[in-house]
Coordinates of C-alpha atoms in Angstrom, one line a residue:
M1 CA -35.0 -28.3 8.2
A2 CA -34.4 -25.8 11.1
L3 CA -36.8 -22.8 11.2
S4 CA -34.8 -19.6 10.8
V5 CA -36.1 -16.9 13.1
P6 CA -35.7 -13.4 11.6
K7 CA -33.9 -10.8 13.8
A8 CA -35.6 -7.6 15.0
P9 CA -35.1 -4.7 12.6
G10 CA -32.6 -2.0 13.4
V11 CA -29.0 -2.2 14.6
A12 CA -29.5 -5.7 16.1
Q13 CA -30.1 -7.0 12.6
M14 CA -26.6 -6.0 11.6
L15 CA -24.7 -7.6 14.5
K16 CA -23.7 -11.2 15.3
D17 CA -25.8 -13.4 17.5
G18 CA -25.1 -12.7 21.2
A19 CA -24.2 -9.0 20.7
R20 CA -25.7 -6.6 23.2
M21 CA -26.7 -3.0 22.8
Y22 CA -27.7 -0.3 25.3
S23 CA -29.0 3.1 24.3
G24 CA -30.7 6.2 25.7
L25 CA -30.4 7.9 29.1
E26 CA -31.6 5.0 31.3
E27 CA -29.6 2.2 29.7
A28 CA -26.3 3.9 28.6
V29 CA -25.7 7.3 30.4
Y30 CA -27.0 6.5 33.9
R31 CA -25.4 3.0 33.8
N32 CA -22.0 4.6 33.0
I33 CA -22.4 7.3 35.6
T34 CA -23.3 4.7 38.3
A35 CA -20.2 2.6 37.5
C36 CA -17.9 5.7 37.6
K37 CA -19.5 7.0 40.8
E38 CA -18.8 3.7 42.6
F39 CA -15.3 3.5 41.3
A40 CA -14.6 7.2 42.4
Q41 CA -16.1 6.4 45.8
T42 CA -13.7 3.5 46.3
M43 CA -10.7 5.8 45.5
R44 CA -12.0 8.7 47.5
S45 CA -11.4 6.9 50.8
A46 CA -7.7 6.6 49.9
Y47 CA -7.2 10.4 49.3
G48 CA -5.0 12.5 51.5
P49 CA -2.5 11.8 54.3
N50 CA -5.1 10.0 56.4
G51 CA -6.4 8.0 53.4
M52 CA -7.3 4.4 54.0
N53 CA -5.2 1.6 52.6
K54 CA -6.6 -0.9 50.0
M55 CA -5.6 -4.5 50.0
V56 CA -5.5 -5.6 46.3
I57 CA -4.7 -9.2 45.2
N58 CA -3.9 -9.2 41.5
H59 CA -4.3 -11.8 38.8
I60 CA -1.1 -13.6 39.8
D61 CA -2.0 -13.6 43.5
K62 CA 0.4 -10.9 44.5
Q63 CA -0.8 -8.9 47.4
F64 CA -0.6 -5.0 47.6
V65 CA -1.5 -3.0 50.7
T66 CA -1.4 0.7 49.7
S67 CA -3.3 4.0 49.4
D68 CA -1.5 4.9 46.2
A69 CA -4.2 5.4 43.5
G70 CA -1.9 4.7 40.6
T71 CA -0.9 1.3 42.0
I72 CA -4.4 0.3 42.9
M73 CA -5.7 1.1 39.4
Q74 CA -2.8 -0.6 37.8
E75 CA -3.4 -3.8 39.7
L76 CA -7.3 -3.7 39.5
D77 CA -8.1 -5.0 36.1
V78 CA -11.0 -2.6 35.5
E79 CA -13.4 -4.1 32.9
H80 CA -16.2 -1.5 32.7
P81 CA -15.6 0.7 29.6
A82 CA -16.6 4.0 31.2
A83 CA -14.6 3.4 34.3
K84 CA -11.7 2.5 32.0
L85 CA -11.8 6.0 30.5
M86 CA -11.3 7.4 34.0
V87 CA -8.4 5.1 34.5
M88 CA -6.9 6.2 31.2
G89 CA -7.2 9.9 32.2
S90 CA -5.5 9.0 35.5
Q91 CA -2.7 7.2 33.6
M92 CA -2.2 10.3 31.4
Q93 CA -1.8 12.4 34.5
D94 CA 0.8 9.9 35.8
A95 CA 2.7 10.1 32.6
E96 CA 2.6 13.9 32.5
V97 CA 3.2 14.8 36.1
G98 CA 3.8 11.5 38.0
D99 CA 1.5 12.6 40.9
G100 CA -2.2 13.5 41.3
T101 CA -3.7 10.3 39.8
N102 CA -6.3 10.1 42.6
F103 CA -7.3 13.7 41.9
V104 CA -8.4 12.9 38.3
V105 CA -10.6 9.9 39.3
I106 CA -12.3 11.6 42.3
F107 CA -13.0 14.8 40.4
A108 CA -14.3 13.0 37.3
G109 CA -16.6 10.9 39.5
A110 CA -17.8 14.1 41.3
L111 CA -18.6 15.8 37.9
L112 CA -20.5 12.8 36.7
E113 CA -22.5 12.6 40.0
A114 CA -23.4 16.3 39.6
A115 CA -24.3 15.7 35.9
E116 CA -26.8 12.9 36.9
E117 CA -28.8 15.5 38.9
L118 CA -28.9 17.9 36.0
L119 CA -29.9 15.1 33.6
R120 CA -32.9 14.3 35.8
L121 CA -33.9 18.0 35.6
G122 CA -34.1 17.7 31.8
I123 CA -30.8 19.4 30.8
T124 CA -29.2 17.6 27.9
T125 CA -25.7 15.9 28.0
S126 CA -24.3 18.3 25.4
E127 CA -25.3 21.4 27.4
I128 CA -23.7 19.9 30.6
A129 CA -20.5 19.0 28.7
D130 CA -20.4 22.6 27.2
G131 CA -20.9 24.0 30.7
Y132 CA -18.1 21.9 32.2
E133 CA -15.7 22.9 29.4
K134 CA -16.5 26.6 30.0
A135 CA -16.0 26.1 33.7
L136 CA -12.6 24.4 33.0
E137 CA -11.5 27.3 30.8
K138 CA -12.4 29.8 33.5
A139 CA -10.7 27.6 36.2
L140 CA -7.5 27.4 34.3
E141 CA -7.6 31.2 33.9
I142 CA -8.0 31.7 37.6
L143 CA -5.4 29.1 38.6
P144 CA -2.2 31.3 38.0
K145 CA -3.6 34.0 40.2
L146 CA -3.8 31.6 43.2
V147 CA 0.0 30.8 43.1
C148 CA 1.3 31.3 46.7
H149 CA 4.9 30.0 46.4
E150 CA 7.6 29.8 43.8
I151 CA 11.0 28.2 43.9
E152 CA 13.8 29.6 41.8
D153 CA 16.9 28.0 43.3
Y154 CA 16.6 24.2 42.6
R155 CA 19.8 23.4 44.4
D156 CA 18.8 24.8 47.8
L157 CA 17.9 21.6 49.8
N158 CA 15.7 23.5 52.3
K159 CA 13.6 25.2 49.7
V160 CA 13.3 22.0 47.6
G161 CA 12.3 20.1 50.8
E162 CA 9.5 22.6 51.6
C163 CA 8.0 22.0 48.2
L164 CA 8.3 18.2 48.2
K165 CA 7.0 17.8 51.8
A166 CA 3.2 17.8 51.0
A167 CA 3.5 15.2 48.1
I168 CA 5.4 12.8 50.4
M169 CA 3.2 13.5 53.4
S170 CA 0.1 12.4 51.4
K171 CA 1.7 8.9 51.1
Q172 CA 3.7 8.6 54.4
Y173 CA 2.2 10.8 57.0
G174 CA 4.6 11.1 60.0
Q175 CA 7.7 10.1 58.0
E176 CA 7.6 13.0 55.7
D177 CA 10.5 15.0 57.2
F178 CA 13.0 12.2 56.9
L179 CA 11.9 11.0 53.4
T180 CA 11.8 14.6 52.1
E181 CA 15.4 15.1 53.1
L182 CA 16.4 11.8 51.4
V183 CA 14.6 12.6 48.1
A184 CA 15.9 16.3 48.1
K185 CA 19.5 15.2 48.7
A186 CA 19.3 12.5 46.0
C187 CA 17.7 14.7 43.4
V188 CA 19.8 17.8 43.9
A189 CA 23.0 15.8 43.8
I190 CA 22.4 14.7 40.2
L191 CA 20.6 17.8 38.8
P192 CA 22.5 18.7 35.6
D193 CA 23.7 22.2 34.9
Q194 CA 22.1 22.1 31.5
G195 CA 19.3 19.9 30.1
T196 CA 16.4 18.2 31.8
F197 CA 16.3 16.2 35.0
N198 CA 15.8 12.4 34.3
V199 CA 13.6 10.5 36.8
D200 CA 15.3 7.2 35.9
N201 CA 18.6 8.5 37.4
I202 CA 17.2 8.1 40.9
R203 CA 17.3 4.4 41.7
V204 CA 15.8 2.7 44.7
C205 CA 17.3 -0.4 46.4
K206 CA 15.2 -2.1 49.0
I207 CA 17.0 -4.1 51.7
L208 CA 15.0 -6.0 54.3
G209 CA 15.9 -5.4 58.0
S210 CA 16.5 -2.5 60.5
G211 CA 14.1 0.5 60.2
L212 CA 13.3 3.4 57.9
S213 CA 15.6 5.7 59.9
K214 CA 18.6 3.6 58.6
S215 CA 17.8 4.5 55.0
E216 CA 20.4 6.5 53.2
V217 CA 21.4 8.1 49.9
V218 CA 24.3 6.7 47.9
H219 CA 25.8 8.8 45.1
G220 CA 26.2 6.0 42.6
M221 CA 24.6 2.6 42.3
V222 CA 23.9 -0.3 44.7
F223 CA 23.4 -3.9 43.5
K224 CA 22.2 -6.8 45.6
R225 CA 25.0 -9.0 44.4
F226 CA 28.5 -10.3 45.5
V227 CA 31.7 -9.9 43.5
E228 CA 33.0 -12.9 41.5
G229 CA 36.6 -12.9 42.6
D230 CA 38.7 -12.3 45.7
I231 CA 39.0 -8.5 45.4
T232 CA 36.2 -6.9 47.4
C233 CA 37.3 -3.2 47.6
V234 CA 38.9 -0.8 45.1
E235 CA 39.4 2.9 45.2
K236 CA 39.8 5.4 42.3
A237 CA 39.2 2.7 39.8
K238 CA 39.1 2.6 36.1
V239 CA 36.0 0.5 35.1
A240 CA 35.5 -1.6 31.9
V241 CA 32.0 -2.7 31.1
F242 CA 31.3 -5.7 28.8
S243 CA 27.9 -7.1 27.7
C244 CA 29.4 -10.5 27.0
P245 CA 30.6 -13.3 29.4
I246 CA 34.2 -13.4 30.4
D247 CA 35.3 -16.8 29.4
I248 CA 37.1 -18.8 26.7
I249 CA 35.8 -17.7 23.3
Q250 CA 33.5 -20.3 21.7
T251 CA 33.6 -20.7 18.0
E252 CA 30.5 -19.8 16.0
T253 CA 30.5 -23.1 14.1
K254 CA 31.2 -26.7 15.3
G255 CA 34.7 -27.9 14.4
T256 CA 36.6 -31.2 14.8
V257 CA 40.1 -31.2 16.2
L258 CA 42.3 -34.3 15.6
I259 CA 44.8 -34.7 18.4
K260 CA 47.4 -37.4 17.9
S261 CA 49.6 -37.1 20.9
A262 CA 49.7 -35.9 24.5
D263 CA 51.9 -32.9 23.6
E264 CA 49.3 -31.8 21.1
L265 CA 46.6 -32.0 23.7
M266 CA 48.7 -29.9 26.2
N267 CA 49.5 -27.3 23.5
F268 CA 45.8 -27.1 22.5
S269 CA 44.5 -26.2 26.0
A270 CA 47.6 -24.0 26.6
G271 CA 46.7 -22.0 23.5
E272 CA 43.3 -21.2 24.9
E273 CA 44.7 -20.3 28.3
N274 CA 47.3 -18.1 26.8
L275 CA 44.8 -16.2 24.7
L276 CA 42.5 -15.6 27.7
E277 CA 45.4 -14.6 29.9
S278 CA 46.7 -12.1 27.3
Q279 CA 43.2 -10.5 27.1
I280 CA 42.9 -10.1 30.9
K281 CA 46.6 -9.0 31.1
S282 CA 45.9 -6.3 28.5
L283 CA 43.0 -5.0 30.7
A284 CA 45.3 -4.9 33.8
D285 CA 48.0 -3.1 31.8
A286 CA 45.5 -0.4 30.7
G287 CA 45.1 0.4 34.4
I288 CA 41.7 -1.1 34.8
K289 CA 40.8 -2.3 38.3
V290 CA 37.1 -3.3 37.9
V291 CA 35.6 -5.4 35.2
V292 CA 31.8 -5.6 34.9
C293 CA 30.2 -8.2 32.6
G294 CA 26.7 -9.1 31.5
G295 CA 27.3 -12.9 31.5
K296 CA 29.0 -15.6 33.5
V297 CA 32.7 -15.4 34.5
G298 CA 34.4 -18.7 33.7
D299 CA 36.7 -20.5 36.2
M300 CA 39.8 -20.0 34.1
A301 CA 39.0 -16.3 33.6
L302 CA 38.4 -15.9 37.4
H303 CA 41.8 -17.4 38.0
F304 CA 43.5 -14.8 35.8
L305 CA 41.4 -12.0 37.2
N306 CA 42.5 -12.9 40.7
K307 CA 46.1 -13.2 39.4
Y308 CA 46.1 -9.6 38.1
N309 CA 44.1 -8.2 41.1
L310 CA 41.0 -7.2 39.0
M311 CA 37.6 -7.0 40.7
A312 CA 34.9 -8.8 38.7
V313 CA 31.2 -7.9 39.0
R314 CA 28.5 -9.8 37.1
L315 CA 25.1 -8.0 36.3
N316 CA 22.4 -10.1 34.6
S317 CA 20.2 -7.2 33.6
K318 CA 21.1 -5.3 30.5
F319 CA 19.2 -2.3 31.9
D320 CA 21.5 -2.3 35.0
L321 CA 24.5 -2.5 32.7
R322 CA 23.3 0.6 30.8
R323 CA 22.6 2.5 34.0
L324 CA 26.0 1.5 35.5
S325 CA 27.8 2.6 32.3
R326 CA 26.0 6.0 32.6
T327 CA 27.0 6.2 36.3
V328 CA 30.7 5.6 35.7
N329 CA 30.7 7.3 32.2
A330 CA 31.8 4.1 30.4
T331 CA 30.8 2.5 27.0
V332 CA 29.4 -1.0 27.1
L333 CA 31.6 -3.2 24.8
P334 CA 30.2 -6.3 23.1
R335 CA 33.4 -8.4 23.2
I336 CA 36.5 -8.6 25.3
T337 CA 38.9 -6.1 24.0
T338 CA 41.1 -3.4 25.7
P339 CA 38.9 -0.3 25.9
T340 CA 40.2 3.1 24.7
N341 CA 40.4 6.0 27.2
E342 CA 37.1 7.3 25.9
E343 CA 35.4 3.9 26.5
L344 CA 36.7 3.5 30.0
G345 CA 34.7 4.5 33.1
Y346 CA 35.8 5.9 36.4
C347 CA 34.5 5.3 39.9
D348 CA 35.8 6.8 43.2
K349 CA 35.1 3.6 45.2
V350 CA 33.8 0.1 44.4
C351 CA 33.3 -2.1 47.4
V352 CA 31.3 -4.9 49.0
E353 CA 29.2 -3.9 52.0
E354 CA 26.8 -5.8 54.2
L355 CA 23.5 -4.3 55.2
G356 CA 21.3 -6.4 57.5
G357 CA 22.6 -9.7 56.3
T358 CA 22.3 -8.7 52.6
T359 CA 25.6 -8.3 50.7
V360 CA 25.6 -5.4 48.2
V361 CA 28.2 -4.1 45.7
V362 CA 28.3 -0.3 45.9
F363 CA 29.7 1.9 43.1
R364 CA 30.2 5.3 44.8
N365 CA 30.9 8.6 42.9
T366 CA 31.4 11.5 45.3
G367 CA 32.4 14.1 42.8
K368 CA 30.3 16.9 41.3
D369 CA 29.7 15.0 38.1
A370 CA 27.7 12.2 39.8
R371 CA 25.0 11.1 37.3
I372 CA 22.9 8.6 39.3
S373 CA 21.9 8.5 43.0
T374 CA 20.5 5.4 44.8
I375 CA 18.1 5.7 47.8
V376 CA 18.7 2.6 50.0
I377 CA 15.4 1.9 51.8
R378 CA 15.4 -0.2 54.9
G379 CA 12.3 -1.7 56.5
A380 CA 10.8 -4.7 58.3
T381 CA 8.5 -6.0 55.6
D382 CA 8.4 -5.9 51.8
N383 CA 5.0 -4.3 51.7
F384 CA 6.2 -1.4 53.9
M385 CA 9.3 -0.8 51.7
D386 CA 7.1 -1.0 48.5
D387 CA 4.9 1.8 50.0
I388 CA 8.0 3.9 50.9
E389 CA 9.2 3.4 47.3
R390 CA 5.9 4.8 46.0
A391 CA 6.3 7.9 48.2
V392 CA 9.9 8.4 47.0
D393 CA 8.7 8.0 43.4
D394 CA 6.1 10.8 43.9
G395 CA 8.7 13.0 45.5
V396 CA 11.1 12.5 42.6
N397 CA 8.4 13.2 40.0
N398 CA 7.5 16.4 41.9
F399 CA 11.1 17.5 41.7
K400 CA 11.1 16.8 37.9
C401 CA 8.0 19.0 37.6
L402 CA 9.3 21.9 39.8
T403 CA 12.5 22.1 37.6
R404 CA 10.2 22.8 34.7
D405 CA 7.7 25.0 36.5
G406 CA 8.5 26.1 40.1
R407 CA 5.0 27.5 40.9
Y408 CA 3.0 26.1 43.8
L409 CA -0.6 26.5 44.9
P410 CA -2.0 26.3 48.4
G411 CA -2.9 22.7 49.4
A412 CA -5.3 21.2 52.0
G413 CA -8.4 22.0 49.9
A414 CA -7.6 25.8 49.7
T415 CA -7.2 26.0 45.9
E416 CA -10.4 24.0 45.3
I417 CA -12.6 26.1 47.6
E418 CA -11.2 29.4 46.1
L419 CA -11.9 28.1 42.6
A420 CA -15.4 27.0 43.7
S421 CA -16.1 30.5 45.1
Q422 CA -15.0 32.3 42.0
L423 CA -16.7 29.8 39.6
A424 CA -20.1 30.2 41.5
V425 CA -19.8 34.0 40.8
Y426 CA -18.9 33.4 37.2
A427 CA -21.9 31.1 36.7
D428 CA -24.3 34.0 37.5
T429 CA -22.9 35.9 34.5
L430 CA -23.8 33.2 32.0
P431 CA -27.2 33.5 30.2
G432 CA -27.8 29.9 29.0
L433 CA -28.4 26.6 30.6
E434 CA -24.6 26.1 30.9
Q435 CA -24.8 28.2 34.1
Y436 CA -26.3 25.2 36.0
A437 CA -23.4 23.0 34.8
V438 CA -20.8 25.6 35.9
R439 CA -22.5 25.8 39.3
K440 CA -22.3 22.0 39.6
F441 CA -18.6 22.1 38.6
A442 CA -18.0 24.5 41.5
T443 CA -19.9 22.2 43.9
A444 CA -17.9 19.1 42.6
L445 CA -14.7 20.8 43.7
E446 CA -15.9 20.7 47.3
V447 CA -15.3 16.9 47.2
F448 CA -11.6 17.3 48.0
P449 CA -11.8 19.2 51.3
K450 CA -14.7 16.9 52.2
A451 CA -12.7 13.8 51.5
L452 CA -9.7 15.1 53.5
A453 CA -12.0 15.9 56.4
E454 CA -13.9 12.6 56.3
N455 CA -10.8 10.5 56.0
S456 CA -9.5 12.4 59.1
G457 CA -12.7 11.6 61.0
V458 CA -14.1 15.2 60.9
N459 CA -17.5 16.3 59.5
G460 CA -16.9 17.2 55.9
T461 CA -19.9 19.7 55.6
E462 CA -18.6 21.7 58.6
V463 CA -15.1 21.9 57.1
V464 CA -16.5 23.1 53.7
N465 CA -18.6 25.8 55.5
A466 CA -15.6 26.9 57.6
L467 CA -13.4 27.2 54.5
Y468 CA -16.0 29.2 52.5
L469 CA -16.4 31.6 55.4
A470 CA -12.6 32.0 55.6
H471 CA -12.3 32.5 51.8
K472 CA -14.8 35.3 51.8
K473 CA -12.2 37.6 53.4
S474 CA -9.7 39.2 51.0
T475 CA -6.7 37.5 52.7
G476 CA -8.3 34.1 52.9
K477 CA -7.3 32.5 49.6
N478 CA -4.5 30.4 51.3
I479 CA -6.8 29.0 54.1
G480 CA -7.1 25.2 54.0
F481 CA -8.2 22.4 56.3
N482 CA -6.0 21.6 59.3
I483 CA -5.7 17.8 59.5
E484 CA -3.8 18.0 62.8
T485 CA -6.9 18.8 64.8
E486 CA -9.9 16.7 65.7
K487 CA -12.5 19.3 64.8
A488 CA -13.4 21.4 61.7
D489 CA -10.5 23.8 62.0
T490 CA -8.8 25.9 59.3
I491 CA -5.2 27.0 58.9
D492 CA -3.1 29.3 56.6
V493 CA -1.2 26.6 54.6
T494 CA 1.8 28.9 53.8
T495 CA 2.7 28.6 57.5
T496 CA 2.6 24.8 57.5
Q497 CA 4.1 24.6 53.9
V498 CA 1.4 22.4 52.5
F499 CA 1.8 23.3 48.8
D500 CA 0.3 21.6 45.7
L501 CA 2.2 21.5 42.4
F502 CA 0.7 23.9 39.9
Q503 CA 1.3 21.5 37.1
A504 CA -0.4 18.7 38.9
K505 CA -3.6 20.8 39.5
Y506 CA -3.5 22.2 35.9
W507 CA -3.3 18.8 34.2
G508 CA -5.5 17.1 36.8
L509 CA -8.4 19.5 36.0
K510 CA -7.9 19.0 32.3
Y511 CA -7.8 15.2 32.3
A512 CA -10.7 14.9 34.8
V513 CA -13.0 17.2 32.7
G514 CA -11.9 15.4 29.5
A515 CA -12.8 12.0 30.9
A516 CA -16.2 13.2 32.4
T517 CA -17.3 15.0 29.2
T518 CA -16.3 12.0 27.1
I519 CA -18.4 9.6 29.3
L520 CA -21.3 12.0 29.2
K521 CA -21.4 12.2 25.4
V522 CA -21.8 8.4 25.1
D523 CA -25.4 7.6 24.3
Q524 CA -25.1 4.0 23.1
I525 CA -23.0 1.0 24.3
I526 CA -22.7 -1.7 21.7
M527 CA -21.0 -4.9 22.9
A528 CA -20.2 -7.1 19.9
K529 CA -19.9 -10.8 20.5
R530 CA -16.3 -11.8 20.8
A531 CA -14.9 -13.8 17.9
G532 CA -13.3 -17.2 18.7
G533 CA -13.3 -18.1 22.3
P534 CA -11.9 -21.2 24.0
K535 CA -11.9 -24.3 21.8
P536 CA -14.1 -27.3 23.0
R537 CA -12.0 -29.9 24.9
Q538 CA -11.4 -33.1 22.9
N539 CA -11.5 -36.6 24.5
A540 CA -8.1 -38.2 25.0
G541 CA -9.0 -41.2 22.8
S542 CA -10.3 -40.5 19.3
D543 CA -12.6 -42.8 17.2
D544 CA -9.7 -43.8 14.8
E545 CA -7.7 -45.3 17.7
S546 CA -10.6 -47.3 19.1

């Protein structure tokens, strides 16, 4: 009989074999802080316009070359539970604002790095967490006073462009003027008079070839497809949208037809043909010029579509069908019937165009009631176009936020240094041990101008000192780091229009502090043994067969 070895008393006794448990400062807290610090350090070198690219190869061997933090974190399958909390905070920022994902990770990492020093001095995690929360409260109180720019007319292309420029510059430095113009044009064209702006209404179509300067905005939708019939261009067209194939109707159940003579055979096929022709003729009689379907177009149907001069477009994606129906203001019908006037859509021009060897079908709506805009991106490689798409996505999300709250803060590290200066003064007024945490919170904010400087090849400490010196003056709250120079130089960001979205900073601070305090309050990590697991492989031949 096997000797049963009793388990050690305590929590280990309650868990399955193979379960691991870490507790206390050394095993749990410091271990979590180290993992988060390293993760934040990785993301820090990708911050700002001069941030370095990361080459990520994901689990299905797809390669990404980008400095976009959201994409990097999405494709890096982060396993460490504490680092995962930071990623979750970053994802919340992405869902709320759509920009500033790197801000959350870098700041949370800096706060945890500062907390480690305080823990070694003997301050408890709860006191540090309380201090951070007090500092956050004060920072959110100061933030509205630092607003340096506000946009009121969302339809003014120049003013919108000024606000979006910095967000796009951080992804595509050097191309920002051209891309800002594209994004502003696309967004303003579909901004509704009432209701909210929908990000999904800005589509991106990537076509290989030529260069970025050949990219354009199309008021409508662009599909990388070819039309089914002979008609390739129609103007001022009524559009019918069907989610079913355009073909001879199949019966729901199997049936047997007994045909006794050649005449009966001829009449049988003629009946099917006549039914299909009458359906397509009724569409033509209703004034419809374009038929869009979600399935195949049969040969017989194609013959009748050409006969009645109808353009046929096939879209395999149900999401594309929905978007197109929104573009042309049509209703998607489940079967081939003649649409009513309310169900019909309208498009100014539907035509086939060729861009760099790629054939596309373009639905253009030039009127004021355009609902969807498409940005056609041209480029030499897929990776380059993917990166441009991410910059466009950031710009569109910024536009969405500015329509809700048009306030902007000074960028280039100016807001962070001003907050750090005021929080350091606030820390001196606190009586308890929280003052040390508030002071460290202020120091952690310095990580942003430092990262901007170091990624630009300038000494970070010199830049921070120069910024503090400038912010001591009463007029210095808009002074930030000048990335155009090769030395530690400062500039008034209102002259260069480097603005940061108020919403992005507000939520970024909240989520970063939330992630950092949650990680700090963890004192035990219990990793239970996973149930199940892979089954043992069996031999090909079993004992019964032998």
